[in-house]
Amino acid sequence: MSLLYSDVEEELRAAVRALLADRCPPSAVLRRVESEPYDLDLWKTLAGEIGVAGLLVPEELGGAGASASEAAVVLEELGRAVAPVPFLTSSVLATRALLPTRDALLGELAEGRKTAALAVSFAASAYRPDRGASVSVDGEGRLSGTVTGVAGAEVADVLLVPVDGDLYAVESIEPGVVRVVPSIDLTRPVAEVTFARTPARRVGACDLAAVLRFGAGLLASEQLGVAEWCLETTLAYVKERHQFARPIGSFQAIKHRLADLWLDVVRARAAARNAVADASSISVAVAQAWNAGVAVHAAEEALQLHGGIGMTWEHPVHLYLKRAKAAEVALGTPGDHREALASLVDVPGPE
């Protein structure tokens, strides 16, 4: 098993990074977060021209037939840009839930003609997949109940709803079903989804815990991207900012802080790559237990080392801190993953 990036992955990274640099600089994200967070024109380009929407979909179903490693590279770049697009929610979580069913909807998602959202709380995890959800289905296939904290629902054409081991598709989303609620991460809104005998189509069985575990493993790559941007941006700043007639980056205390942060990010890269190469419960738990905290720490260091300018709305570092803090509690907290890891490797708990 190699944790290195392949030539194909590096080519994909270059294409995504170039597009984001042109269409999604931090200044552009800042301009839209309070009015219309999602950039659906950018998403159409990513899906249609680069083909990221169909990476996990088999070729015979209209996708690229790629692996989780390619999807992880895209997430690294989207994390570096805090790009407001529904890749994680539609092309990872919703697509992974649909894959066992081989439903025709996969082809539409792969082409970017439709976007889906898995109607599960973003705070749910493989250890508690039902967190934030209370939905039932009647004999006519109609759904009733509420799911809180659903990411990507605001821009979804289809809601995929897991109920008692089955997956249902709501393809006609009526007004009032999705209500956006306040979220710390302005670039990834969450919503409360309410069903009142809403017609739905059963598409097949769903192992929700496996889907959320897969998503958590890939989320570690997005967290890596956030941490890398924070480290690189801070390194560039401390070389340019002068105090006492010398760059502040030459002060030993700052050198030590950034050296420690660099080591943390290197470890986060190894953990993220291992989680997509192996995807076992242990690898995913290790990656999330480490990477979630590293992303937050990197963003906090960036904010502090930028001094006064880092505290302003005009500087984008707050977007990265908010993304890191929101992702820290998504798909399982670091504490959830550490507790699971201790159980998986038979570490005895307190008496």
mmCIF file of C-alpha atoms in Angstrom:
data_model
loop_
_atom_site.group_PDB
_atom_site.id
_atom_site.type_symbol
_atom_site.label_atom_id
_atom_site.label_comp_id
_atom_site.label_asym_id
_atom_site.label_seq_id
_atom_site.Cartn_x
_atom_site.Cartn_y
_atom_site.Cartn_z
ATOM 1 C CA MET A 1 0.000 0.000 0.000
ATOM 2 C CA SER A 2 1.466 3.339 -1.106
ATOM 3 C CA LEU A 3 0.533 6.666 0.450
ATOM 4 C CA LEU A 4 2.164 8.625 -2.383
ATOM 5 C CA TYR A 5 0.133 10.472 -5.001
ATOM 6 C CA SER A 6 -0.056 8.957 -8.474
ATOM 7 C CA ASP A 7 0.528 10.927 -11.684
ATOM 8 C CA VAL A 8 -3.210 10.780 -12.401
ATOM 9 C CA GLU A 9 -3.999 12.219 -8.986
ATOM 10 C CA GLU A 10 -1.493 15.028 -9.443
ATOM 11 C CA GLU A 11 -2.990 15.880 -12.849
ATOM 12 C CA LEU A 12 -6.451 15.956 -11.290
ATOM 13 C CA ARG A 13 -5.143 18.162 -8.474
ATOM 14 C CA ALA A 14 -3.595 20.596 -10.962
ATOM 15 C CA ALA A 15 -6.835 20.898 -12.927
ATOM 16 C CA VAL A 16 -8.987 21.477 -9.839
ATOM 17 C CA ARG A 17 -6.497 23.899 -8.252
ATOM 18 C CA ALA A 18 -6.212 25.976 -11.437
ATOM 19 C CA LEU A 19 -9.981 26.273 -11.745
ATOM 20 C CA LEU A 20 -10.413 27.212 -8.090
ATOM 21 C CA ALA A 21 -7.629 29.789 -8.275
ATOM 22 C CA ASP A 22 -9.407 31.423 -11.190
ATOM 23 C CA ARG A 23 -13.018 31.112 -10.081
ATOM 24 C CA CYS A 24 -12.937 30.673 -6.313
ATOM 25 C CA PRO A 25 -10.276 32.828 -4.621
ATOM 26 C CA PRO A 26 -10.944 33.577 -0.936
ATOM 27 C CA SER A 27 -12.163 37.064 -1.851
ATOM 28 C CA ALA A 28 -14.911 35.558 -4.027
ATOM 29 C CA VAL A 29 -15.998 33.197 -1.255
ATOM 30 C CA LEU A 30 -16.150 36.125 1.190
ATOM 31 C CA ARG A 31 -18.361 38.136 -1.158
ATOM 32 C CA ARG A 32 -21.066 35.490 -1.369
ATOM 33 C CA VAL A 33 -21.169 33.776 2.046
ATOM 34 C CA GLU A 34 -23.851 36.053 3.536
ATOM 35 C CA SER A 35 -26.126 36.105 0.499
ATOM 36 C CA GLU A 36 -25.852 32.975 -1.665
ATOM 37 C CA PRO A 37 -23.185 30.667 -0.196
ATOM 38 C CA TYR A 38 -23.191 27.893 -2.786
ATOM 39 C CA ASP A 39 -21.514 28.621 -6.116
ATOM 40 C CA LEU A 40 -23.541 26.417 -8.449
ATOM 41 C CA ASP A 41 -21.921 27.810 -11.600
ATOM 42 C CA LEU A 42 -18.542 26.693 -10.259
ATOM 43 C CA TRP A 43 -20.067 23.324 -9.366
ATOM 44 C CA LYS A 44 -21.360 22.862 -12.921
ATOM 45 C CA THR A 45 -17.870 23.517 -14.257
ATOM 46 C CA LEU A 46 -16.248 21.134 -11.791
ATOM 47 C CA ALA A 47 -18.823 18.454 -12.592
ATOM 48 C CA GLY A 48 -19.111 18.986 -16.337
ATOM 49 C CA GLU A 49 -15.603 19.930 -17.451
ATOM 50 C CA ILE A 50 -13.402 18.162 -14.909
ATOM 51 C CA GLY A 51 -15.809 15.350 -14.064
ATOM 52 C CA VAL A 52 -15.439 15.386 -10.286
ATOM 53 C CA ALA A 53 -19.115 14.589 -9.654
ATOM 54 C CA GLY A 54 -18.785 11.101 -11.114
ATOM 55 C CA LEU A 55 -15.438 10.033 -9.684
ATOM 56 C CA LEU A 56 -16.925 7.342 -7.439
ATOM 57 C CA VAL A 57 -19.516 6.145 -9.969
ATOM 58 C CA PRO A 58 -18.573 3.073 -12.080
ATOM 59 C CA GLU A 59 -18.017 3.650 -15.791
ATOM 60 C CA GLU A 60 -20.904 1.386 -16.768
ATOM 61 C CA LEU A 61 -23.224 3.678 -14.796
ATOM 62 C CA GLY A 62 -21.932 6.855 -16.415
ATOM 63 C CA GLY A 63 -19.137 7.801 -14.057
ATOM 64 C CA ALA A 64 -15.346 7.865 -14.105
ATOM 65 C CA GLY A 65 -14.841 4.628 -12.187
ATOM 66 C CA ALA A 66 -12.132 6.221 -10.049
ATOM 67 C CA SER A 67 -11.226 5.362 -6.470
ATOM 68 C CA ALA A 68 -11.529 7.118 -3.137
ATOM 69 C CA SER A 69 -7.946 8.351 -3.590
ATOM 70 C CA GLU A 70 -8.944 10.598 -6.495
ATOM 71 C CA ALA A 71 -11.967 11.889 -4.576
ATOM 72 C CA ALA A 72 -9.657 12.624 -1.637
ATOM 73 C CA VAL A 73 -7.380 14.760 -3.828
ATOM 74 C CA VAL A 74 -10.400 16.810 -4.928
ATOM 75 C CA LEU A 75 -11.408 17.265 -1.295
ATOM 76 C CA GLU A 76 -7.914 18.454 -0.397
ATOM 77 C CA GLU A 77 -8.182 21.176 -3.023
ATOM 78 C CA LEU A 78 -11.746 22.107 -2.074
ATOM 79 C CA GLY A 79 -10.591 22.370 1.551
ATOM 80 C CA ARG A 80 -7.708 24.640 0.545
ATOM 81 C CA ALA A 81 -10.230 26.955 -1.117
ATOM 82 C CA VAL A 82 -13.133 26.454 1.351
ATOM 83 C CA ALA A 83 -15.028 26.085 -1.907
ATOM 84 C CA PRO A 84 -18.806 26.385 -1.442
ATOM 85 C CA VAL A 85 -19.776 23.417 -3.634
ATOM 86 C CA PRO A 86 -21.700 20.218 -2.731
ATOM 87 C CA PHE A 87 -18.967 17.694 -3.592
ATOM 88 C CA LEU A 88 -18.755 16.055 -0.157
ATOM 89 C CA THR A 89 -22.506 15.958 0.338
ATOM 90 C CA SER A 90 -23.568 14.876 -3.165
ATOM 91 C CA SER A 91 -20.594 13.174 -4.842
ATOM 92 C CA VAL A 92 -19.309 11.409 -1.732
ATOM 93 C CA LEU A 93 -22.016 10.795 0.868
ATOM 94 C CA ALA A 94 -25.113 10.601 -1.334
ATOM 95 C CA THR A 95 -23.293 8.768 -4.122
ATOM 96 C CA ARG A 96 -21.780 6.235 -1.709
ATOM 97 C CA ALA A 97 -25.247 5.533 -0.276
ATOM 98 C CA LEU A 98 -26.633 4.940 -3.781
ATOM 99 C CA LEU A 99 -23.806 2.796 -5.138
ATOM 100 C CA PRO A 100 -25.030 -0.593 -3.837
ATOM 101 C CA THR A 101 -28.437 0.017 -5.426
ATOM 102 C CA ARG A 102 -26.987 0.845 -8.867
ATOM 103 C CA ASP A 103 -29.973 3.166 -9.305
ATOM 104 C CA ALA A 104 -30.255 5.204 -12.521
ATOM 105 C CA LEU A 105 -29.970 8.367 -10.448
ATOM 106 C CA LEU A 106 -26.230 7.674 -10.192
ATOM 107 C CA GLY A 107 -25.780 8.566 -13.858
ATOM 108 C CA GLU A 108 -27.508 11.916 -13.389
ATOM 109 C CA LEU A 109 -25.368 12.701 -10.354
ATOM 110 C CA ALA A 110 -22.204 11.685 -12.216
ATOM 111 C CA GLU A 111 -22.979 14.065 -15.081
ATOM 112 C CA GLY A 112 -23.801 16.904 -12.721
ATOM 113 C CA ARG A 113 -27.360 17.142 -14.030
ATOM 114 C CA LYS A 114 -28.665 16.594 -10.526
ATOM 115 C CA THR A 115 -27.345 17.070 -7.015
ATOM 116 C CA ALA A 116 -28.348 14.919 -4.067
ATOM 117 C CA ALA A 117 -28.080 15.185 -0.304
ATOM 118 C CA LEU A 118 -28.145 12.377 2.215
ATOM 119 C CA ALA A 119 -30.837 13.348 4.727
ATOM 120 C CA VAL A 120 -28.712 12.553 7.762
ATOM 121 C CA SER A 121 -27.495 14.968 10.398
ATOM 122 C CA PHE A 122 -23.958 16.158 9.667
ATOM 123 C CA ALA A 123 -23.301 15.435 13.343
ATOM 124 C CA ALA A 124 -24.208 11.754 12.905
ATOM 125 C CA SER A 125 -21.440 9.161 12.780
ATOM 126 C CA ALA A 126 -20.844 5.502 12.070
ATOM 127 C CA TYR A 127 -21.156 5.001 15.832
ATOM 128 C CA ARG A 128 -24.453 6.901 16.097
ATOM 129 C CA PRO A 129 -25.958 6.988 12.592
ATOM 130 C CA ASP A 130 -29.429 7.930 13.838
ATOM 131 C CA ARG A 131 -28.311 11.116 15.627
ATOM 132 C CA GLY A 132 -30.602 14.029 14.781
ATOM 133 C CA ALA A 133 -33.093 11.950 12.775
ATOM 134 C CA SER A 134 -36.611 10.727 13.451
ATOM 135 C CA VAL A 135 -38.235 9.586 10.205
ATOM 136 C CA SER A 136 -40.734 6.802 9.544
ATOM 137 C CA VAL A 137 -42.334 5.383 6.414
ATOM 138 C CA ASP A 138 -45.951 4.235 6.102
ATOM 139 C CA GLY A 139 -47.461 1.477 4.012
ATOM 140 C CA GLU A 140 -47.825 3.809 1.026
ATOM 141 C CA GLY A 141 -44.130 4.693 0.985
ATOM 142 C CA ARG A 142 -44.684 8.170 2.425
ATOM 143 C CA LEU A 143 -42.183 9.694 4.820
ATOM 144 C CA SER A 144 -42.924 11.555 8.029
ATOM 145 C CA GLY A 145 -40.518 13.061 10.530
ATOM 146 C CA THR A 146 -37.605 15.460 10.870
ATOM 147 C CA VAL A 147 -33.854 15.390 10.316
ATOM 148 C CA THR A 148 -31.754 18.212 11.752
ATOM 149 C CA GLY A 149 -28.411 19.573 10.575
ATOM 150 C CA VAL A 150 -28.491 18.198 7.018
ATOM 151 C CA ALA A 151 -25.625 19.535 4.894
ATOM 152 C CA GLY A 152 -26.220 20.146 1.203
ATOM 153 C CA ALA A 153 -30.021 19.937 1.404
ATOM 154 C CA GLU A 154 -30.462 23.565 0.384
ATOM 155 C CA VAL A 155 -29.179 22.943 -3.156
ATOM 156 C CA ALA A 156 -30.177 19.303 -3.575
ATOM 157 C CA ASP A 157 -32.465 18.191 -6.389
ATOM 158 C CA VAL A 158 -32.983 14.858 -4.624
ATOM 159 C CA LEU A 159 -33.035 13.951 -0.942
ATOM 160 C CA LEU A 160 -31.885 10.434 -0.061
ATOM 161 C CA VAL A 161 -33.478 9.368 3.197
ATOM 162 C CA PRO A 162 -32.314 6.295 5.148
ATOM 163 C CA VAL A 163 -35.124 4.663 7.128
ATOM 164 C CA ASP A 164 -34.792 1.331 8.956
ATOM 165 C CA GLY A 165 -32.063 -0.013 6.688
ATOM 166 C CA ASP A 166 -33.660 1.147 3.436
ATOM 167 C CA LEU A 167 -32.934 4.178 1.277
ATOM 168 C CA TYR A 168 -35.733 6.354 -0.086
ATOM 169 C CA ALA A 169 -35.475 9.080 -2.716
ATOM 170 C CA VAL A 170 -37.554 12.249 -2.502
ATOM 171 C CA GLU A 171 -37.280 13.669 -6.011
ATOM 172 C CA SER A 172 -39.901 16.408 -5.768
ATOM 173 C CA ILE A 173 -38.850 18.645 -2.899
ATOM 174 C CA GLU A 174 -41.809 20.809 -1.955
ATOM 175 C CA PRO A 175 -41.442 24.285 -0.414
ATOM 176 C CA GLY A 176 -41.065 24.104 3.343
ATOM 177 C CA VAL A 177 -39.443 20.672 3.412
ATOM 178 C CA VAL A 178 -35.959 22.206 3.675
ATOM 179 C CA ARG A 179 -35.374 25.075 6.109
ATOM 180 C CA VAL A 180 -31.867 26.514 6.376
ATOM 181 C CA VAL A 181 -30.751 27.067 9.975
ATOM 182 C CA PRO A 182 -27.799 29.014 11.422
ATOM 183 C CA SER A 183 -24.435 27.300 11.059
ATOM 184 C CA ILE A 184 -20.929 28.238 12.153
ATOM 185 C CA ASP A 185 -19.623 27.348 8.673
ATOM 186 C CA LEU A 186 -21.015 29.932 6.266
ATOM 187 C CA THR A 187 -19.598 28.039 3.264
ATOM 188 C CA ARG A 188 -21.522 24.836 4.044
ATOM 189 C CA PRO A 189 -25.035 25.643 5.288
ATOM 190 C CA VAL A 190 -27.094 23.041 7.111
ATOM 191 C CA ALA A 191 -30.849 22.676 7.131
ATOM 192 C CA GLU A 192 -33.713 21.103 9.003
ATOM 193 C CA VAL A 193 -35.594 18.702 6.733
ATOM 194 C CA THR A 194 -39.222 17.956 7.607
ATOM 195 C CA PHE A 195 -41.401 15.342 5.939
ATOM 196 C CA ALA A 196 -45.188 15.216 6.321
ATOM 197 C CA ARG A 197 -46.406 12.125 4.477
ATOM 198 C CA THR A 198 -44.041 13.064 1.673
ATOM 199 C CA PRO A 199 -44.071 10.708 -1.349
ATOM 200 C CA ALA A 200 -40.809 8.812 -1.735
ATOM 201 C CA ARG A 201 -39.365 6.037 -3.876
ATOM 202 C CA ARG A 202 -37.557 3.125 -2.276
ATOM 203 C CA VAL A 203 -34.243 2.627 -4.076
ATOM 204 C CA GLY A 204 -32.750 -0.228 -2.059
ATOM 205 C CA ALA A 205 -30.962 -1.221 1.117
ATOM 206 C CA CYS A 206 -28.601 1.160 2.885
ATOM 207 C CA ASP A 207 -25.804 0.422 5.345
ATOM 208 C CA LEU A 208 -25.784 3.902 6.823
ATOM 209 C CA ALA A 209 -22.931 3.250 9.259
ATOM 210 C CA ALA A 210 -20.674 2.178 6.370
ATOM 211 C CA VAL A 211 -21.614 5.285 4.373
ATOM 212 C CA LEU A 212 -20.820 7.612 7.264
ATOM 213 C CA ARG A 213 -17.542 5.811 7.945
ATOM 214 C CA PHE A 214 -16.560 6.239 4.290
ATOM 215 C CA GLY A 215 -17.475 9.919 4.434
ATOM 216 C CA ALA A 216 -15.490 10.451 7.628
ATOM 217 C CA GLY A 217 -12.418 8.911 6.021
ATOM 218 C CA LEU A 218 -12.652 11.318 3.083
ATOM 219 C CA LEU A 219 -13.484 14.299 5.284
ATOM 220 C CA ALA A 220 -9.979 13.904 6.734
ATOM 221 C CA SER A 221 -8.613 14.923 3.317
ATOM 222 C CA GLU A 222 -10.692 18.099 3.302
ATOM 223 C CA GLN A 223 -9.401 18.880 6.796
ATOM 224 C CA LEU A 224 -5.876 18.317 5.492
ATOM 225 C CA GLY A 225 -6.500 20.880 2.742
ATOM 226 C CA VAL A 226 -7.723 23.435 5.285
ATOM 227 C CA ALA A 227 -4.626 22.891 7.425
ATOM 228 C CA GLU A 228 -2.254 23.130 4.445
ATOM 229 C CA TRP A 229 -3.713 26.474 3.320
ATOM 230 C CA CYS A 230 -3.461 27.875 6.844
ATOM 231 C CA LEU A 231 0.163 26.770 7.207
ATOM 232 C CA GLU A 232 1.275 28.011 3.775
ATOM 233 C CA THR A 233 -0.535 31.348 4.089
ATOM 234 C CA THR A 234 0.926 31.953 7.550
ATOM 235 C CA LEU A 235 4.441 31.062 6.407
ATOM 236 C CA ALA A 236 4.160 33.586 3.583
ATOM 237 C CA TYR A 237 2.825 36.263 5.957
ATOM 238 C CA VAL A 238 5.542 35.930 8.621
ATOM 239 C CA LYS A 239 8.213 36.312 5.941
ATOM 240 C CA GLU A 240 6.724 39.639 4.809
ATOM 241 C CA ARG A 241 5.523 41.172 8.096
ATOM 242 C CA HIS A 242 8.310 43.147 9.756
ATOM 243 C CA GLN A 243 8.705 44.158 13.371
ATOM 244 C CA PHE A 244 11.786 45.737 14.920
ATOM 245 C CA ALA A 245 13.229 45.981 11.388
ATOM 246 C CA ARG A 246 13.158 42.235 10.776
ATOM 247 C CA PRO A 247 10.628 39.664 9.518
ATOM 248 C CA ILE A 248 8.579 38.262 12.377
ATOM 249 C CA GLY A 249 9.233 34.812 10.959
ATOM 250 C CA SER A 250 12.852 35.158 12.065
ATOM 251 C CA PHE A 251 11.839 35.177 15.740
ATOM 252 C CA GLN A 252 12.647 31.855 17.352
ATOM 253 C CA ALA A 253 9.300 31.508 19.104
ATOM 254 C CA ILE A 254 7.424 31.792 15.805
ATOM 255 C CA LYS A 255 9.840 29.417 14.093
ATOM 256 C CA HIS A 256 9.122 26.789 16.751
ATOM 257 C CA ARG A 257 5.349 27.199 16.489
ATOM 258 C CA LEU A 258 5.383 26.834 12.722
ATOM 259 C CA ALA A 259 7.817 23.913 12.806
ATOM 260 C CA ASP A 260 5.491 22.086 15.197
ATOM 261 C CA LEU A 261 2.537 22.909 12.970
ATOM 262 C CA TRP A 262 4.377 21.631 9.893
ATOM 263 C CA LEU A 263 4.959 18.301 11.630
ATOM 264 C CA ASP A 264 1.278 18.117 12.553
ATOM 265 C CA VAL A 265 0.259 18.690 8.929
ATOM 266 C CA VAL A 266 2.701 16.075 7.650
ATOM 267 C CA ARG A 267 1.185 13.553 10.046
ATOM 268 C CA ALA A 268 -2.300 14.625 8.953
ATOM 269 C CA ARG A 269 -1.388 13.926 5.329
ATOM 270 C CA ALA A 270 -0.224 10.424 6.219
ATOM 271 C CA ALA A 271 -3.390 9.762 8.230
ATOM 272 C CA ALA A 272 -5.675 11.041 5.460
ATOM 273 C CA ARG A 273 -3.920 9.053 2.742
ATOM 274 C CA ASN A 274 -4.028 5.920 4.866
ATOM 275 C CA ALA A 275 -7.762 6.335 5.476
ATOM 276 C CA VAL A 276 -8.527 6.305 1.743
ATOM 277 C CA ALA A 277 -6.012 3.577 0.908
ATOM 278 C CA ASP A 278 -7.199 1.242 3.660
ATOM 279 C CA ALA A 279 -10.677 2.563 4.655
ATOM 280 C CA SER A 280 -10.855 0.202 7.636
ATOM 281 C CA SER A 281 -12.608 1.302 10.808
ATOM 282 C CA ILE A 282 -9.229 1.692 12.520
ATOM 283 C CA SER A 283 -7.716 3.842 9.746
ATOM 284 C CA VAL A 284 -10.757 6.114 9.584
ATOM 285 C CA ALA A 285 -10.866 6.521 13.365
ATOM 286 C CA VAL A 286 -7.149 7.389 13.462
ATOM 287 C CA ALA A 287 -7.517 9.925 10.645
ATOM 288 C CA GLN A 288 -10.470 11.718 12.193
ATOM 289 C CA ALA A 289 -9.093 11.589 15.738
ATOM 290 C CA TRP A 290 -5.998 13.429 14.450
ATOM 291 C CA ASN A 291 -6.966 15.524 11.433
ATOM 292 C CA ALA A 292 -9.978 17.250 12.946
ATOM 293 C CA GLY A 293 -7.837 18.758 15.689
ATOM 294 C CA VAL A 294 -4.976 19.617 13.339
ATOM 295 C CA ALA A 295 -7.270 21.621 11.042
ATOM 296 C CA VAL A 296 -8.605 23.619 13.989
ATOM 297 C CA HIS A 297 -5.115 24.145 15.439
ATOM 298 C CA ALA A 298 -3.724 25.273 12.068
ATOM 299 C CA ALA A 299 -6.553 27.765 11.621
ATOM 300 C CA GLU A 300 -6.127 29.102 15.155
ATOM 301 C CA GLU A 301 -2.386 29.544 14.637
ATOM 302 C CA ALA A 302 -3.034 31.311 11.332
ATOM 303 C CA LEU A 303 -5.481 33.677 13.001
ATOM 304 C CA GLN A 304 -3.103 34.506 15.856
ATOM 305 C CA LEU A 305 0.070 34.842 13.804
ATOM 306 C CA HIS A 306 -1.643 37.172 11.346
ATOM 307 C CA GLY A 307 -2.117 39.571 14.260
ATOM 308 C CA GLY A 308 -4.740 42.289 13.966
ATOM 309 C CA ILE A 309 -5.507 41.688 10.302
ATOM 310 C CA GLY A 310 -6.358 38.079 11.086
ATOM 311 C CA MET A 311 -9.208 39.248 13.316
ATOM 312 C CA THR A 312 -10.935 41.203 10.536
ATOM 313 C CA TRP A 313 -13.825 40.044 8.375
ATOM 314 C CA GLU A 314 -11.929 41.074 5.247
ATOM 315 C CA HIS A 315 -9.190 38.479 5.795
ATOM 316 C CA PRO A 316 -10.402 34.980 4.823
ATOM 317 C CA VAL A 317 -8.726 33.127 7.693
ATOM 318 C CA HIS A 318 -11.987 33.145 9.676
ATOM 319 C CA LEU A 319 -13.619 31.099 6.902
ATOM 320 C CA TYR A 320 -11.025 28.374 7.428
ATOM 321 C CA LEU A 321 -11.407 28.435 11.206
ATOM 322 C CA LYS A 322 -15.185 28.129 10.885
ATOM 323 C CA ARG A 323 -14.880 25.298 8.336
ATOM 324 C CA ALA A 324 -12.419 23.495 10.625
ATOM 325 C CA LYS A 325 -14.601 23.928 13.722
ATOM 326 C CA ALA A 326 -17.735 22.730 11.914
ATOM 327 C CA ALA A 327 -15.908 19.754 10.417
ATOM 328 C CA GLU A 328 -14.516 18.858 13.833
ATOM 329 C CA VAL A 329 -17.979 17.761 14.974
ATOM 330 C CA ALA A 330 -19.085 16.364 11.596
ATOM 331 C CA LEU A 331 -19.408 12.605 11.051
ATOM 332 C CA GLY A 332 -18.127 11.986 14.576
ATOM 333 C CA THR A 333 -16.120 14.144 16.962
ATOM 334 C CA PRO A 334 -12.451 13.382 17.691
ATOM 335 C CA GLY A 335 -13.624 12.021 21.043
ATOM 336 C CA ASP A 336 -16.077 9.664 19.305
ATOM 337 C CA HIS A 337 -13.305 8.356 17.073
ATOM 338 C CA ARG A 338 -10.792 7.981 19.909
ATOM 339 C CA GLU A 339 -13.322 6.035 21.952
ATOM 340 C CA ALA A 340 -14.075 3.786 18.977
ATOM 341 C CA LEU A 341 -10.371 3.339 18.287
ATOM 342 C CA ALA A 342 -9.719 2.255 21.853
ATOM 343 C CA SER A 343 -12.411 -0.382 21.492
ATOM 344 C CA LEU A 344 -11.178 -1.538 18.077
ATOM 345 C CA VAL A 345 -7.618 -2.132 19.296
ATOM 346 C CA ASP A 346 -8.675 -3.516 22.691
ATOM 347 C CA VAL A 347 -7.318 -0.691 24.819
ATOM 348 C CA PRO A 348 -8.893 -1.108 28.266
ATOM 349 C CA GLY A 349 -10.988 1.792 29.458
ATOM 350 C CA PRO A 350 -11.297 3.215 32.974
ATOM 351 C CA GLU A 351 -12.519 0.890 35.663
#
